mmCIF file of C-alpha atoms in Angstrom:
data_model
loop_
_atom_site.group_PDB
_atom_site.id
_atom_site.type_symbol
_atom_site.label_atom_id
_atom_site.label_comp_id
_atom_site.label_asym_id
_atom_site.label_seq_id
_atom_site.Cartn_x
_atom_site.Cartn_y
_atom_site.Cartn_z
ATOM 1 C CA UNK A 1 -12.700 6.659 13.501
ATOM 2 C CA UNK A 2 -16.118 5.825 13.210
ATOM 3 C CA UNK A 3 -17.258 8.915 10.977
ATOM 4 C CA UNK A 4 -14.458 7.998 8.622
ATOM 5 C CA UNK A 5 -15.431 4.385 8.338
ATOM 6 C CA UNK A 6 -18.976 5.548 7.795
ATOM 7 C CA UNK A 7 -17.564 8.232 4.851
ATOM 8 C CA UNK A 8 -15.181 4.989 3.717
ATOM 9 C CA UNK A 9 -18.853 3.137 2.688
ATOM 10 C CA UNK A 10 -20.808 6.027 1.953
ATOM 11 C CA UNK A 11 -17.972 7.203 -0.751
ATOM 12 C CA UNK A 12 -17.688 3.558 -1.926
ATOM 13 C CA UNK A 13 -13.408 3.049 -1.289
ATOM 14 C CA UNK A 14 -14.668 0.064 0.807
ATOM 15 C CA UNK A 15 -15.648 -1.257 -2.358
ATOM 16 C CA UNK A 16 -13.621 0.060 -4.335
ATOM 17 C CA UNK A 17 -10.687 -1.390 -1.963
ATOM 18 C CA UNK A 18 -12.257 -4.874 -2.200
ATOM 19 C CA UNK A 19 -12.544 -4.892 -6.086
ATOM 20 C CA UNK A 20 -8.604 -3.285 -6.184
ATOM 21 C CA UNK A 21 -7.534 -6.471 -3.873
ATOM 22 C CA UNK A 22 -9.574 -9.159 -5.891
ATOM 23 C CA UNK A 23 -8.109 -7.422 -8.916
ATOM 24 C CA UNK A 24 -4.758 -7.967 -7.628
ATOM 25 C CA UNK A 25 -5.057 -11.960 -6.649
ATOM 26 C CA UNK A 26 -6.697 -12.327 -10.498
ATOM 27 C CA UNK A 27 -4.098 -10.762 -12.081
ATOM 28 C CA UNK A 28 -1.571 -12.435 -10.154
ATOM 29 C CA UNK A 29 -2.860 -15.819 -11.455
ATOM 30 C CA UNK A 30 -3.504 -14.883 -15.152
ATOM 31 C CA UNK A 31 0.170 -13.770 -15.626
ATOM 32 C CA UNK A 32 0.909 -17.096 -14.765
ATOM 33 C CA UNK A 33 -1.525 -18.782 -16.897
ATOM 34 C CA UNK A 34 -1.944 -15.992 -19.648
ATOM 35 C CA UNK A 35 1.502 -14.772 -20.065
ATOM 36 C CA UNK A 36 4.063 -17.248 -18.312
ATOM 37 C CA UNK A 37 2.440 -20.318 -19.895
ATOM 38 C CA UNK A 38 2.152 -22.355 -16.249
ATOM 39 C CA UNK A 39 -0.046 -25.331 -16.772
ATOM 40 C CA UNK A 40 -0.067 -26.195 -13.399
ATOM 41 C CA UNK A 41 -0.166 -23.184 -10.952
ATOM 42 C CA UNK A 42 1.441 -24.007 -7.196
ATOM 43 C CA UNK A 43 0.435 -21.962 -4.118
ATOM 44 C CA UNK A 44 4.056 -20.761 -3.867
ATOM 45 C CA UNK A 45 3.956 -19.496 -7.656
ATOM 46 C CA UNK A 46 -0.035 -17.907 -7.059
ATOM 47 C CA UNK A 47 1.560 -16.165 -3.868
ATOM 48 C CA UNK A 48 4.726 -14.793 -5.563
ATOM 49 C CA UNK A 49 3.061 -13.650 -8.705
ATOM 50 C CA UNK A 50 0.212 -11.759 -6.628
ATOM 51 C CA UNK A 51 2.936 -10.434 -4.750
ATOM 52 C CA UNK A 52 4.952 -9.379 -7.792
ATOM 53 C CA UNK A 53 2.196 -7.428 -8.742
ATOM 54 C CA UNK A 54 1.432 -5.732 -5.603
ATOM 55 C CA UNK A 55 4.727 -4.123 -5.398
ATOM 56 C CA UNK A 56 5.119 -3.631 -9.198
ATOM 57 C CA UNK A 57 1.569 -2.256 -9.747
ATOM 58 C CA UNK A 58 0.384 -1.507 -6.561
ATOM 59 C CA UNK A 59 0.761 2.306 -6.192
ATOM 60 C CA UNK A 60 -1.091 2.503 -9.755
ATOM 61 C CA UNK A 61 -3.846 0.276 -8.646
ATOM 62 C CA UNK A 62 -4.301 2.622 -5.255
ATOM 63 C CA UNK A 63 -3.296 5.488 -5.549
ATOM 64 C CA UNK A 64 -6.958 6.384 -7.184
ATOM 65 C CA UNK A 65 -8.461 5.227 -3.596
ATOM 66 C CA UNK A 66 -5.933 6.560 -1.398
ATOM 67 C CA UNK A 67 -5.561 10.023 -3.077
ATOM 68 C CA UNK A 68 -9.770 10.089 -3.407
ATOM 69 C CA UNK A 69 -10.570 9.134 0.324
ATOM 70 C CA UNK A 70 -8.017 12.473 1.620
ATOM 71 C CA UNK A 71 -8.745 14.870 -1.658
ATOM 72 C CA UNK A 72 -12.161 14.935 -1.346
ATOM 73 C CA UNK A 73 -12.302 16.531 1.888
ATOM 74 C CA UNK A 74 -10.436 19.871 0.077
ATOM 75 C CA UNK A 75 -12.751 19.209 -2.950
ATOM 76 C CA UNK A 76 -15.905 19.426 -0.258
ATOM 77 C CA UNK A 77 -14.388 22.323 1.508
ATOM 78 C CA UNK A 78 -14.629 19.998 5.030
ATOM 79 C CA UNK A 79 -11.805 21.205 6.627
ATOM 80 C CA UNK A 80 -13.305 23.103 8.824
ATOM 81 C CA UNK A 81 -16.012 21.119 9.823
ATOM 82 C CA UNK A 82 -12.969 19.284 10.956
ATOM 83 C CA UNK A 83 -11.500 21.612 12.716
ATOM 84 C CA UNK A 84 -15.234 22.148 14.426
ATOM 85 C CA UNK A 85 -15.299 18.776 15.751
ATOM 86 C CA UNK A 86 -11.591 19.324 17.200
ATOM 87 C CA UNK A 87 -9.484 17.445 14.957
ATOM 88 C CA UNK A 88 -6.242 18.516 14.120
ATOM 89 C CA UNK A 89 -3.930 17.663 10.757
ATOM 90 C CA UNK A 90 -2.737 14.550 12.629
ATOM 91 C CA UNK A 91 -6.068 13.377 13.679
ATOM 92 C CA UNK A 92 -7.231 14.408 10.362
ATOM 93 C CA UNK A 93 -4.770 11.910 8.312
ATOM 94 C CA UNK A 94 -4.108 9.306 10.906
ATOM 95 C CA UNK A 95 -7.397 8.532 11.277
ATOM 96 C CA UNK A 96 -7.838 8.196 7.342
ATOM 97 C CA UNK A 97 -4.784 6.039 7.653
ATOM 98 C CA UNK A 98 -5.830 3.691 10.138
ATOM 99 C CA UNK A 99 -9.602 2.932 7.993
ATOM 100 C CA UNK A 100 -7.372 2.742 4.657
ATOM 101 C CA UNK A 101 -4.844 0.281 6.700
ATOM 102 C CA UNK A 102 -7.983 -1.832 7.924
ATOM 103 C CA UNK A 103 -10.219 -2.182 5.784
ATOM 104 C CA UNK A 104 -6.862 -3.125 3.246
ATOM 105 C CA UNK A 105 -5.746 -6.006 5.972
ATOM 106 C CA UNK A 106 -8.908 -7.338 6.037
ATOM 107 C CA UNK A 107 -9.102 -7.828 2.276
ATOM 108 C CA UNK A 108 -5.433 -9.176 2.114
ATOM 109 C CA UNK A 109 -6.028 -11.554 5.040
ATOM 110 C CA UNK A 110 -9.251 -12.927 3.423
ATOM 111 C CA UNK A 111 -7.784 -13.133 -0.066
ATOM 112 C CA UNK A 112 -4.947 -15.293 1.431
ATOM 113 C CA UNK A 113 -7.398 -17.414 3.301
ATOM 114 C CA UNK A 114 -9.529 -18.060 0.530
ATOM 115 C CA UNK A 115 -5.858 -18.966 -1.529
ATOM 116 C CA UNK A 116 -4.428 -20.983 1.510
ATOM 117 C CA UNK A 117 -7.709 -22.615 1.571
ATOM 118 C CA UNK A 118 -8.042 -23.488 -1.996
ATOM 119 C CA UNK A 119 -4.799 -25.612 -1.535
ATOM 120 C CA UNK A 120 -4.734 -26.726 1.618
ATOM 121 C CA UNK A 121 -1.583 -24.927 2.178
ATOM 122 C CA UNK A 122 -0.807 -22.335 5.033
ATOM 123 C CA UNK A 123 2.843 -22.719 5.221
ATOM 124 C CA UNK A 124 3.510 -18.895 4.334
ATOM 125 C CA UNK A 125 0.285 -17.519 5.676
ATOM 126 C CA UNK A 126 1.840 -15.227 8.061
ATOM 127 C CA UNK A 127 5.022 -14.060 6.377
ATOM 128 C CA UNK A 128 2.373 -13.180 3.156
ATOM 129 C CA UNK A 129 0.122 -11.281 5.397
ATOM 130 C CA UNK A 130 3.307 -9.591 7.078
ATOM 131 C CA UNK A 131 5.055 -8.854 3.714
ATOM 132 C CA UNK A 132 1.290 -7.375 1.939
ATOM 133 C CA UNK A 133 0.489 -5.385 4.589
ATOM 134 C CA UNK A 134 3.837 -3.665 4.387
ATOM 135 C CA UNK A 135 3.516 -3.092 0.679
ATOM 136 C CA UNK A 136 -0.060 -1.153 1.315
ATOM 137 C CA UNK A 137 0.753 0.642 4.386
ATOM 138 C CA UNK A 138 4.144 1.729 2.590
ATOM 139 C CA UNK A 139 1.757 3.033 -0.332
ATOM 140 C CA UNK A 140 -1.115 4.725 1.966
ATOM 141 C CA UNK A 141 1.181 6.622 3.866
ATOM 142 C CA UNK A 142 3.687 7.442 0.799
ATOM 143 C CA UNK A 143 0.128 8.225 -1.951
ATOM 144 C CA UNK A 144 -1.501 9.678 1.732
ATOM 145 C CA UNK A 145 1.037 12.189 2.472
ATOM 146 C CA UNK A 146 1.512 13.589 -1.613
ATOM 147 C CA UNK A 147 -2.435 13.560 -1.474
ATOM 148 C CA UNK A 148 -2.203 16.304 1.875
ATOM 149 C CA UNK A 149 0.083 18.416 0.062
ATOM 150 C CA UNK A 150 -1.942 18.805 -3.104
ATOM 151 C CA UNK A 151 -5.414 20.355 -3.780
ATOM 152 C CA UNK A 152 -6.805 18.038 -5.949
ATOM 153 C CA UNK A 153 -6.699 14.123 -6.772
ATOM 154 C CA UNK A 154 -5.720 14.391 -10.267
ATOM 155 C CA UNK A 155 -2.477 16.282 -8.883
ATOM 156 C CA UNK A 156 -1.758 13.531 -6.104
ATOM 157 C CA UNK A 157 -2.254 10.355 -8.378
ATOM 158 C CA UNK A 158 0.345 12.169 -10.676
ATOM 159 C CA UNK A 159 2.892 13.191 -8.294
ATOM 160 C CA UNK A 160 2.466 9.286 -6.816
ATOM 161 C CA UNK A 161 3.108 8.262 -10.015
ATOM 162 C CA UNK A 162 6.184 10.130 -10.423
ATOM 163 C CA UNK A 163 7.325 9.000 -6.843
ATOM 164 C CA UNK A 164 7.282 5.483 -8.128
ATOM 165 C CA UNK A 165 8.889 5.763 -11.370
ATOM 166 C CA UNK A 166 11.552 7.737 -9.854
ATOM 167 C CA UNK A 167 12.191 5.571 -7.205
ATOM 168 C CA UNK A 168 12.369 2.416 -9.720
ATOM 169 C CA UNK A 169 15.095 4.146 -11.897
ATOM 170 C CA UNK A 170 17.053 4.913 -8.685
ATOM 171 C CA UNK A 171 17.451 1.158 -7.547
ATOM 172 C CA UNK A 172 18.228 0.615 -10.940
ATOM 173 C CA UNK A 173 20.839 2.599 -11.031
ATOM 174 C CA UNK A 174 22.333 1.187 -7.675
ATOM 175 C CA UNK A 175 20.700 -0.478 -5.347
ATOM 176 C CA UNK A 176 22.823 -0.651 -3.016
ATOM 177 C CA UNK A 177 22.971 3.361 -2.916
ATOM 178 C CA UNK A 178 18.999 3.709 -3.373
ATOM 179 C CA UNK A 179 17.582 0.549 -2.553
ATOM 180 C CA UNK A 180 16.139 1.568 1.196
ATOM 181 C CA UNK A 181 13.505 4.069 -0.922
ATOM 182 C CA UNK A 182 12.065 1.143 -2.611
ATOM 183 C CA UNK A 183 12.664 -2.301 -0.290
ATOM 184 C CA UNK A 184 9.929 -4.083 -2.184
ATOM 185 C CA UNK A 185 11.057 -3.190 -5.671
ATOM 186 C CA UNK A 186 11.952 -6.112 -8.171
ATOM 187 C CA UNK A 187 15.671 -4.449 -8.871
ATOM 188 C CA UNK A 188 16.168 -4.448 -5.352
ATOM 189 C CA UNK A 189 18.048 -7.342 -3.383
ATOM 190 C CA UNK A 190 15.332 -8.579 -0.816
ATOM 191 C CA UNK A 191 12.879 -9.488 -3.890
ATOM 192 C CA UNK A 192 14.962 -12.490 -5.073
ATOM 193 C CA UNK A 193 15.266 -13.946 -1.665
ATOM 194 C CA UNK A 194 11.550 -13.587 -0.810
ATOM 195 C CA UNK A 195 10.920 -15.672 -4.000
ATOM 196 C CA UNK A 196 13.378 -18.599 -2.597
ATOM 197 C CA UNK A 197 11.832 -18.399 0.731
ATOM 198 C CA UNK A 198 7.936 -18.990 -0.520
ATOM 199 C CA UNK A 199 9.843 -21.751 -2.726
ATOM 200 C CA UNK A 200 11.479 -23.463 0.576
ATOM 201 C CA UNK A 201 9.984 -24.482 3.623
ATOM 202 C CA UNK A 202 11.047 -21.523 5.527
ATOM 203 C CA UNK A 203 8.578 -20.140 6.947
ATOM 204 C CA UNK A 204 9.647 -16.423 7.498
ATOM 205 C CA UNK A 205 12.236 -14.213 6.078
ATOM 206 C CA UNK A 206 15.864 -13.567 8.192
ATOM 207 C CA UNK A 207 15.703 -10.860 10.653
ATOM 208 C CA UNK A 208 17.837 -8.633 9.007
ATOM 209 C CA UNK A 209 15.143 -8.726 6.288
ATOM 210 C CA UNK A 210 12.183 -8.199 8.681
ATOM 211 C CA UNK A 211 14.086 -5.383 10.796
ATOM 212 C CA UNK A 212 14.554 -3.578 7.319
ATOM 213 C CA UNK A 213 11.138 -3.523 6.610
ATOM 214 C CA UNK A 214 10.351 -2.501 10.262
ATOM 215 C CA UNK A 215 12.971 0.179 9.738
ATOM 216 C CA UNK A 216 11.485 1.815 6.226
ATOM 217 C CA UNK A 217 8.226 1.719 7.718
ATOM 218 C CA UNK A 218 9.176 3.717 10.424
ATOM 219 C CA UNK A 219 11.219 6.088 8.474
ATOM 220 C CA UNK A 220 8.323 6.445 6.387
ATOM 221 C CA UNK A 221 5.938 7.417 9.274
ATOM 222 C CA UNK A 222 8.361 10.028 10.323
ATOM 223 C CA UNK A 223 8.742 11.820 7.435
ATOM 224 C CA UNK A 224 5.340 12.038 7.377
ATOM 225 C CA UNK A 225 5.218 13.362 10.675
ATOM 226 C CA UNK A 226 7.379 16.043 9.831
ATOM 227 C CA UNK A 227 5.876 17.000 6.583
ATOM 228 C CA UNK A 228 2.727 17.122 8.568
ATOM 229 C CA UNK A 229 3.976 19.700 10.935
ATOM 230 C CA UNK A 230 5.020 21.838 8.518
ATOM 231 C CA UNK A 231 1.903 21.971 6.591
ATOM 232 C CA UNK A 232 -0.681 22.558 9.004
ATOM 233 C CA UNK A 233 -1.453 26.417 7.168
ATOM 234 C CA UNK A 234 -1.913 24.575 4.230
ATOM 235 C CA UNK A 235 -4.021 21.769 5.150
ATOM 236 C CA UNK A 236 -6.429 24.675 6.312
ATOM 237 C CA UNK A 237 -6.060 26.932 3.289
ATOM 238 C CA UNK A 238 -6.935 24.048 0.742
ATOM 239 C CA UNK A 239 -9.981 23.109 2.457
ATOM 240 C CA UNK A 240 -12.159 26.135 2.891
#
C-alpha cells in the first residue's frame, strides 16, 4: 500500500483526484446558477446537483485517473517488478483500488464538510458521504477492471465510455429489466427518491434502497474477482 500511495503522488492522480472532485462540487453549483437560473442556491439543491453530476458525468471525469494509475504499469513494463516483490494480480489491483478508494473519500468527505460548513447544515452529511462513495467505488472498480484487460489507457477510457453509454440506453429502455447495472442512473427509480429525501428531513434512504446499493457493490466486486482469475496470463503478458 505504501509504494502505491507513494506512485499515487509521484504520478500526480492525487492531484489530479483533488482537482476532478473540486471540479465536480463547481460544476454542481454553476448548473444551478448558470443553466437552471436559481437565485438562491439551498444546501439540499448544491448537494443534489453535485450529485447529479457525479453519477451523470462521473465515469467521464475519472475514468482518465482510474484507467492512468493501472495502465501505466503495462506502459512501464512493471509487471514483473511486481511479480519480484511477490504480488499477485489481486494484490496488484486491490491495492490500486484501496489508494484510488481513499484518497477519493477523503476528497468527498472534505468537499461535503467544507459545503455542510458553508451552511451550517449537516442534516444529510452521512447519507451524501454514503451515497458518493458508492458512485466512485462503483466507477474504480467498473473503469479498474476494463483498464486490467486492456494494454493501453486510450483503449480503457474508451471501452469505459462505452460501458456507460450502454448501460444508460438499457435503463432507458426498461428499468425495471436493466436498472440493477446502473442503480445511480437518472432513468433509474432510486434517483427520484434520493432527490425527495435530501428535500425532507429524512435523514437516510429506506433499507431496501441501502441493501441495493450494498448488493450492486458486491456484485460488482465479484465479477471482478472472477474476471481477475481468469486473466492472470494476461496481466503478465501486457506488462513485460
Amino acid at each position: 500500500m505504501k509504494l502505491e500511495f507513494k506512485k499515487s503522488i509521484s504520478n500526480k492522480v492525487f492531484i489530479i483526484l483533488g482537482s476532478m472532485f473540486a471540479f465536480l462540487f463547481l460544476l454542481g453549483y454553476f448548473l444551478l446558477v448558470g443553466i437552471d437560473k436559481v437565485s438562491h442556491v439551498t444546501p439540499e439543491m448544491f448537494f443534489f446537483s453535485s450529485y447529479t453530476v457525479a453519477t451523470q458525468f462521473g465515469l467521464m471525469l475519472f475514468s482518465f485517473v482510474i484507467a492512468f494509475f493501472i495502465n501505466r504499469e503495462y506502459s512501464n513494463k512493471n509487471i514483473l517488478f511486481y511479480k519480484l516483490i511477490g504480488e499477485n494480480i489481486y494484490t496488484f489491483f486491490y491495492k490500486k483500488i484501496a489508494v484510488l478508494f481513499l484518497e477519493s473519500f477523503a476528497f468527498i468527505a472534505l468537499g461535503l464538510l467544507i459545503i455542510s460548513l458553508m451552511y451550517h447544515d449537516f442534516s444529510h452529511f452521512t447519507l451524501l458521504l454514503f451515497l458518493f462513495s458508492a458512485v466512485i467505488l462503483q466507477y474504480i472498480f467498473i473503469i479498474g477492471t476494463i483498464s486490467m484487460l486492456c494494454p493501453n489507457i486510450l483503449i480503457s477510457i474508451g471501452v469505459s465510455i462505452v460501458y456507460w453509454m450502454t448501460s444508460v440506453i438499457l435503463v432507458a429502455v426498461s428499468n425495471k429489466v436493466f436498472g440493477f447495472i446502473a442503480p445511480f442512473e437518472a432513468g433509474n427509480t432510486m434517483y427520484p427518491r434520493i432527490e425527495r429525501v435530501l428535500q425532507s428531513d429524512n435523514m437516510t434512504l429506506g433499507n431496501n434502497d441501502i441493501l441495493y446499493i450494498i448488493l450492486y457493490l458486491v456484485s460488482i466486486m465479484i465479477i471482478n474477482a472472477i474476471i481477475l482469475r481468469f486473466s492472470k496470463t494476461r496481466w503478465i503478458k501486457m506488462g513485460i
